[in-house]
Tab-separated table of C-alpha atoms and ligand atoms in Angstrom:
chain	number	residue	atom	x	y	z
A	1	UNK	CA	13.729	116.146	9.107
A	2	UNK	CA	15.855	114.816	11.942
A	3	UNK	CA	17.313	117.062	14.685
A	4	UNK	CA	21.053	117.523	14.640
A	5	UNK	CA	21.923	115.763	17.864
A	6	UNK	CA	24.032	112.639	17.718
A	7	UNK	CA	25.282	109.873	19.905
A	8	UNK	CA	28.237	108.036	18.474
A	9	UNK	CA	28.571	104.710	20.304
A	10	UNK	CA	31.959	103.550	19.088
A	11	UNK	CA	35.558	102.476	19.452
A	12	UNK	CA	38.372	104.511	20.989
A	13	UNK	CA	41.844	103.401	20.047
A	14	UNK	CA	45.414	104.437	20.595
A	15	UNK	CA	46.927	104.468	17.112
A	16	UNK	CA	50.629	103.524	16.797
A	17	UNK	CA	51.524	104.719	13.325
A	18	UNK	CA	54.658	103.724	11.401
A	19	UNK	CA	55.825	105.135	8.068
A	20	UNK	CA	57.080	102.270	5.906
A	21	UNK	CA	58.545	101.931	2.384
A	22	UNK	CA	55.897	99.368	1.626
A	23	UNK	CA	53.305	97.435	3.657
A	24	UNK	CA	55.142	94.549	5.357
A	25	UNK	CA	55.046	91.246	3.488
A	26	UNK	CA	54.657	87.733	5.053
A	27	UNK	CA	57.932	86.637	6.663
A	28	UNK	CA	59.522	90.080	6.199
A	29	UNK	CA	61.107	92.285	8.901
A	30	UNK	CA	60.851	95.915	7.950
A	31	UNK	CA	62.488	98.996	9.363
A	32	UNK	CA	60.131	101.922	10.037
A	33	UNK	CA	60.478	105.689	10.012
A	34	UNK	CA	58.867	108.289	12.241
A	35	UNK	CA	56.742	106.342	14.718
A	36	UNK	CA	53.821	108.376	15.988
A	37	UNK	CA	51.109	107.895	18.665
A	38	UNK	CA	47.730	109.343	17.780
A	39	UNK	CA	44.138	109.279	19.050
A	40	UNK	CA	42.012	107.014	16.851
A	41	UNK	CA	39.357	104.393	16.674
A	42	UNK	CA	36.669	104.655	14.016
A	43	UNK	CA	34.159	105.726	16.706
A	44	UNK	CA	36.340	108.469	18.173
A	45	UNK	CA	37.252	109.744	14.678
A	46	UNK	CA	33.595	109.867	13.615
A	47	UNK	CA	32.608	111.737	16.808
A	48	UNK	CA	35.260	114.322	16.084
A	49	UNK	CA	34.118	114.622	12.470
A	50	UNK	CA	30.477	115.101	13.555
A	51	UNK	CA	31.414	117.698	16.151
A	52	UNK	CA	33.734	119.636	13.807
A	53	UNK	CA	30.987	119.593	11.185
A	54	UNK	CA	28.708	121.285	13.710
A	55	UNK	CA	26.623	118.523	15.232
A	56	UNK	CA	25.915	118.460	18.943
A	57	UNK	CA	27.696	115.154	19.645
A	58	UNK	CA	28.018	112.780	22.571
A	59	UNK	CA	30.321	109.770	22.513
A	60	UNK	CA	29.764	106.455	24.282
A	61	UNK	CA	32.277	103.648	24.558
A	62	UNK	CA	34.913	102.170	26.853
A	63	UNK	CA	38.599	102.712	27.537
A	64	UNK	CA	41.084	101.516	30.120
A	65	UNK	CA	42.992	103.830	32.486
A	66	UNK	CA	45.661	104.198	29.802
A	67	UNK	CA	43.205	105.856	27.411
A	68	UNK	CA	42.436	109.071	29.343
A	69	UNK	CA	43.971	111.241	26.626
A	70	UNK	CA	41.408	109.922	24.128
A	71	UNK	CA	38.586	111.250	26.292
A	72	UNK	CA	40.409	114.545	26.678
A	73	UNK	CA	40.799	114.887	22.889
A	74	UNK	CA	37.050	114.304	22.402
A	75	UNK	CA	36.266	116.941	25.032
A	76	UNK	CA	38.594	119.452	23.322
A	77	UNK	CA	36.638	118.790	20.124
A	78	UNK	CA	33.456	119.675	21.959
A	79	UNK	CA	32.135	116.144	22.350
A	80	UNK	CA	30.197	115.145	25.495
A	81	UNK	CA	32.045	112.164	27.029
A	82	UNK	CA	29.829	111.421	30.001
A	83	UNK	CA	29.059	107.995	28.532
A	84	UNK	CA	32.638	106.974	27.989
A	85	UNK	CA	33.258	104.268	30.607
A	86	UNK	CA	36.652	103.565	32.107
A	87	UNK	CA	37.211	99.867	32.987
A	88	UNK	CA	39.646	99.731	35.868
A	89	UNK	CA	41.070	96.398	34.619
A	90	UNK	CA	40.551	97.067	30.915
A	91	UNK	CA	43.207	97.838	28.298
A	92	UNK	CA	42.289	100.582	25.859
A	93	UNK	CA	41.931	99.310	22.283
A	94	UNK	CA	44.831	99.992	20.006
A	95	UNK	CA	45.767	99.888	16.335
A	96	UNK	CA	49.146	99.279	14.695
A	97	UNK	CA	49.066	101.239	11.464
A	98	UNK	CA	51.565	101.102	8.598
A	99	UNK	CA	51.488	104.025	6.164
A	100	UNK	CA	53.276	103.717	2.806
A	101	UNK	CA	54.684	106.619	0.715
A	102	UNK	CA	51.383	106.914	-1.191
A	103	UNK	CA	49.560	107.395	2.074
A	104	UNK	CA	47.842	103.980	1.891
A	105	UNK	CA	47.512	102.181	5.152
A	106	UNK	CA	47.251	98.723	6.688
A	107	UNK	CA	45.797	98.300	10.136
A	108	UNK	CA	46.109	95.665	12.879
A	109	UNK	CA	43.488	96.049	15.611
A	110	UNK	CA	43.388	95.012	19.268
A	111	UNK	CA	39.819	95.551	20.487
A	112	UNK	CA	40.487	95.631	24.225
A	113	UNK	CA	37.909	97.679	26.128
A	114	UNK	CA	35.972	98.275	22.856
A	115	UNK	CA	34.874	94.651	23.041
A	116	UNK	CA	33.633	94.793	26.650
A	117	UNK	CA	30.464	96.835	26.146
A	118	UNK	CA	27.609	95.632	28.356
A	119	UNK	CA	23.805	95.793	27.976
A	120	UNK	CA	23.632	98.148	30.973
A	121	UNK	CA	26.097	100.543	29.347
A	122	UNK	CA	23.978	100.572	26.201
A	123	UNK	CA	20.782	101.283	28.138
A	124	UNK	CA	22.404	104.089	30.152
A	125	UNK	CA	23.966	105.752	27.135
A	126	UNK	CA	20.782	105.723	25.123
A	127	UNK	CA	18.560	106.743	28.013
A	128	UNK	CA	18.485	110.433	27.055
A	129	UNK	CA	18.072	109.769	23.305
A	130	UNK	CA	14.860	109.695	21.344
A	131	UNK	CA	12.989	110.109	18.071
A	132	UNK	CA	15.109	111.547	15.302
A	133	UNK	CA	18.383	111.714	17.197
A	134	UNK	CA	21.284	110.218	15.233
A	135	UNK	CA	22.821	107.020	16.548
A	136	UNK	CA	26.159	106.453	14.732
A	137	UNK	CA	27.798	103.044	14.916
A	138	UNK	CA	30.803	101.269	13.414
A	139	UNK	CA	31.833	97.650	13.512
A	140	UNK	CA	34.615	97.721	16.182
A	141	UNK	CA	32.502	96.967	19.254
A	142	UNK	CA	31.218	93.651	20.564
A	143	UNK	CA	27.595	94.933	20.678
A	144	UNK	CA	26.822	96.265	17.189
A	145	UNK	CA	23.642	94.303	16.581
A	146	UNK	CA	22.269	95.114	20.067
A	147	UNK	CA	22.998	98.781	19.429
A	148	UNK	CA	21.241	98.823	16.062
A	149	UNK	CA	18.162	97.253	17.665
A	150	UNK	CA	18.235	99.538	20.717
A	151	UNK	CA	18.569	102.676	18.569
A	152	UNK	CA	15.739	101.614	16.282
A	153	UNK	CA	13.472	100.832	19.270
A	154	UNK	CA	13.901	104.411	20.463
A	155	UNK	CA	13.088	105.848	17.034
A	156	UNK	CA	16.621	107.077	16.480
A	157	UNK	CA	18.081	107.627	12.993
A	158	UNK	CA	20.468	104.668	12.943
A	159	UNK	CA	23.620	105.239	10.894
A	160	UNK	CA	26.007	102.310	10.575
A	161	UNK	CA	29.498	102.444	9.063
A	162	UNK	CA	30.276	98.762	8.376
A	163	UNK	CA	33.980	99.124	9.074
A	164	UNK	CA	35.882	97.000	9.499
A	165	UNK	CA	34.031	94.199	7.642
A	166	UNK	CA	33.464	90.967	9.581
A	167	UNK	CA	31.602	87.791	8.720
A	168	UNK	CA	29.251	88.549	11.630
A	169	UNK	CA	28.269	91.796	9.898
A	170	UNK	CA	26.412	89.831	7.239
A	171	UNK	CA	23.698	88.931	9.708
A	172	UNK	CA	23.014	92.407	11.161
A	173	UNK	CA	19.430	93.701	10.866
A	174	UNK	CA	19.952	96.115	7.937
A	175	UNK	CA	16.241	96.621	7.652
A	176	UNK	CA	16.562	98.775	10.825
A	177	UNK	CA	19.431	100.862	9.488
A	178	UNK	CA	18.604	104.382	8.170
A	179	UNK	CA	21.964	105.090	6.636
A	180	UNK	CA	24.621	102.537	5.737
A	181	UNK	CA	28.213	103.426	4.869
A	182	UNK	CA	30.617	100.980	3.235
A	183	UNK	CA	33.805	101.149	1.251
A	184	UNK	CA	34.408	98.787	-1.637
A	185	UNK	CA	35.886	95.995	0.534
A	186	UNK	CA	33.061	96.144	3.055
A	187	UNK	CA	30.468	96.433	0.301
A	188	UNK	CA	31.906	93.410	-1.508
A	189	UNK	CA	31.967	91.428	1.747
A	190	UNK	CA	28.309	92.252	2.493
A	191	UNK	CA	26.913	91.880	-1.008
A	192	UNK	CA	29.094	89.132	-2.537
A	193	UNK	CA	29.545	91.485	-5.581
A	194	UNK	CA	32.672	93.259	-6.777
A	195	UNK	CA	31.517	95.869	-9.290
A	196	UNK	CA	30.483	99.124	-7.498
A	197	UNK	CA	27.124	99.463	-9.288
A	198	UNK	CA	26.212	95.924	-8.391
A	199	UNK	CA	27.382	96.378	-4.811
A	200	UNK	CA	25.128	99.450	-4.497
A	201	UNK	CA	22.134	97.709	-6.011
A	202	UNK	CA	22.535	94.657	-3.746
A	203	UNK	CA	22.909	96.757	-0.621
A	204	UNK	CA	19.943	98.929	-1.535
A	205	UNK	CA	17.875	95.764	-1.566
A	206	UNK	CA	19.276	94.803	1.887
A	207	UNK	CA	18.869	98.226	3.506
A	208	UNK	CA	15.870	100.509	2.946
A	209	UNK	CA	17.800	103.538	4.215
A	210	UNK	CA	20.418	105.578	2.421
A	211	UNK	CA	23.343	103.449	1.181
A	212	UNK	CA	26.634	105.257	0.695
A	213	UNK	CA	29.498	103.476	-1.073
A	214	UNK	CA	32.870	105.269	-0.903
A	215	UNK	CA	35.406	104.476	-3.582
A	216	UNK	CA	38.539	106.334	-2.446
A	217	UNK	CA	40.024	108.450	-5.263
A	218	UNK	CA	37.102	107.483	-7.503
A	219	UNK	CA	34.601	109.334	-5.292
A	220	UNK	CA	31.426	107.884	-3.894
A	221	UNK	CA	28.009	106.564	-4.928
A	222	UNK	CA	24.792	106.485	-3.010
A	223	UNK	CA	21.306	105.017	-3.354
A	224	UNK	CA	18.046	105.969	-1.692
A	225	UNK	CA	14.429	105.233	-2.524
A	226	UNK	CA	15.182	104.164	-6.099
A	227	UNK	CA	17.461	107.089	-6.896
A	228	UNK	CA	21.223	106.873	-7.313
A	229	UNK	CA	23.799	109.565	-6.711
A	230	UNK	CA	27.509	109.933	-7.619
A	231	UNK	CA	30.092	112.452	-6.590
A	232	UNK	CA	33.808	112.637	-7.472
A	233	UNK	CA	36.677	112.811	-5.022
A	234	UNK	CA	38.774	115.963	-4.975
A	235	UNK	CA	42.383	115.441	-6.176
A	236	UNK	CA	44.910	116.093	-3.357
A	237	UNK	CA	48.351	114.780	-2.469
A	238	UNK	CA	47.615	112.090	0.165
A	239	UNK	CA	50.032	111.774	3.087
A	240	UNK	CA	47.990	109.432	5.287
A	241	UNK	CA	44.577	108.084	4.363
A	242	UNK	CA	43.834	106.790	7.877
A	243	UNK	CA	40.499	108.236	9.033
A	244	UNK	CA	39.336	109.387	5.593
A	245	UNK	CA	36.227	107.156	5.711
A	246	UNK	CA	35.477	108.310	9.246
A	247	UNK	CA	35.701	111.958	8.211
A	248	UNK	CA	33.400	111.233	5.259
A	249	UNK	CA	30.839	109.541	7.476
A	250	UNK	CA	30.695	112.329	10.107
A	251	UNK	CA	30.527	115.130	7.559
A	252	UNK	CA	27.932	113.379	5.389
A	253	UNK	CA	25.617	112.893	8.331
A	254	UNK	CA	26.055	116.432	9.534
A	255	UNK	CA	25.238	117.931	6.137
A	256	UNK	CA	22.343	115.503	5.462
A	257	UNK	CA	20.782	116.314	8.844
A	258	UNK	CA	20.700	119.990	7.861
A	259	UNK	CA	18.515	119.725	4.740
A	260	UNK	CA	18.199	116.119	3.588
A	261	UNK	CA	20.149	116.858	0.371
A	262	UNK	CA	22.253	113.758	-0.389
A	263	UNK	CA	24.272	115.348	-3.251
A	264	UNK	CA	25.293	118.325	-1.088
A	265	UNK	CA	26.206	115.992	1.780
A	266	UNK	CA	28.398	113.941	-0.556
A	267	UNK	CA	30.258	117.010	-1.818
A	268	UNK	CA	30.909	118.376	1.677
A	269	UNK	CA	32.026	114.916	2.922
A	270	UNK	CA	34.333	114.550	-0.099
A	271	UNK	CA	35.913	117.952	0.650
A	272	UNK	CA	36.440	117.206	4.338
A	273	UNK	CA	38.016	113.795	3.655
A	274	UNK	CA	40.244	115.263	0.906
A	275	UNK	CA	41.638	117.667	3.449
A	276	UNK	CA	41.945	114.954	6.090
A	277	UNK	CA	44.273	112.767	3.973
A	278	UNK	CA	46.732	115.642	3.407
A	279	UNK	CA	47.831	115.419	7.076
A	280	UNK	CA	49.179	112.557	9.217
A	281	UNK	CA	47.037	110.815	11.819
A	282	UNK	CA	43.317	110.213	12.007
A	283	UNK	CA	41.309	112.389	14.446
A	284	UNK	CA	43.965	115.084	14.596
A	285	UNK	CA	43.717	115.770	10.880
A	286	UNK	CA	39.947	116.120	10.569
A	287	UNK	CA	39.276	119.644	9.274
A	288	UNK	CA	37.002	122.269	10.823
A	289	UNK	CA	33.751	122.947	8.998
A	290	UNK	CA	34.892	126.384	7.888
A	291	UNK	CA	38.031	124.881	6.274
A	292	UNK	CA	35.981	122.229	4.450
A	293	UNK	CA	33.495	124.850	3.167
A	294	UNK	CA	36.376	127.073	1.993
A	295	UNK	CA	38.013	124.146	0.173
A	296	UNK	CA	34.696	123.370	-1.504
A	297	UNK	CA	34.251	126.997	-2.645
A	298	UNK	CA	37.768	126.884	-4.091
A	299	UNK	CA	36.791	123.824	-6.115
A	300	UNK	CA	33.621	125.409	-7.627
B	401	RIB	O1	39.518	104.363	10.418
B	401	RIB	C1	40.740	104.558	11.002
B	401	RIB	C2	40.795	103.964	12.367
B	401	RIB	O2	40.681	102.558	12.239
B	401	RIB	C3	42.075	104.156	13.101
B	401	RIB	O3	42.076	105.348	13.857
B	401	RIB	C4	42.254	102.892	13.916
B	401	RIB	O4	42.178	103.075	15.295
B	401	RIB	C5	41.157	101.948	13.439
B	401	RIB	O5	40.105	101.886	14.277
């Protein structure tokens, strides 16, 4: 069983969030309501989720001088930020997020400093990591493949959330990944299939580790060593679904690291992400472990 110590090497973004009547259409100019500025980035969100779920978490990544508040938020969540570099001439990554009345979102990304990760920064961040430590990655950095390989070389438990999907992601070394997270879009992009069962089967052939396929309000499925798992989503009134997948990822890993029980990890992750979507913003709305456990007890 792996130790519960994690390094999340991932993106840090400033999220500019706009409430809209509908997601803007081509050629359309749309008025927005209630603009908000939040801490985000799939990496930052997943670090917060891991830490709130009880994992001893360090974050590595890069920001510009304008992103200091992102590092402070991580620190307040109990995350070690000594491997978050500040590029003097870099611009912090940002996201422009539209949220519709049903809480669905649409995201435009500017990678900025997230896409300036160097080999030296990877070596330094991983220097203190070893056998069984979790390395959690997403697909918003320029160095995903190098990180998968570096984590595997050190014997780390490599978890990869393939979000957002990119064509490049098709050629990553999935044989080195211990836990792969995808949603339906990412799963379809990677597998070339559209039906969830077929996506899962195809990804299980690609990746020998645990494969988790999240399906939004339809719950999630997983596959590992020839066994398949399914867990429903909990019905809630969604306000903003931004960060739901990140919350799921962090909570799943935290629970799985405790006892290796995939079904239990899926239930706790579903509870945490159900709570997360009932509040606006990404990192700021990730629930504490106690709240997620209480919600789960209420659902029993
Ligand atoms: O998963 C949600 C995140 O995606 C947002 O916080 C945004 O920054 C983008 O990275």
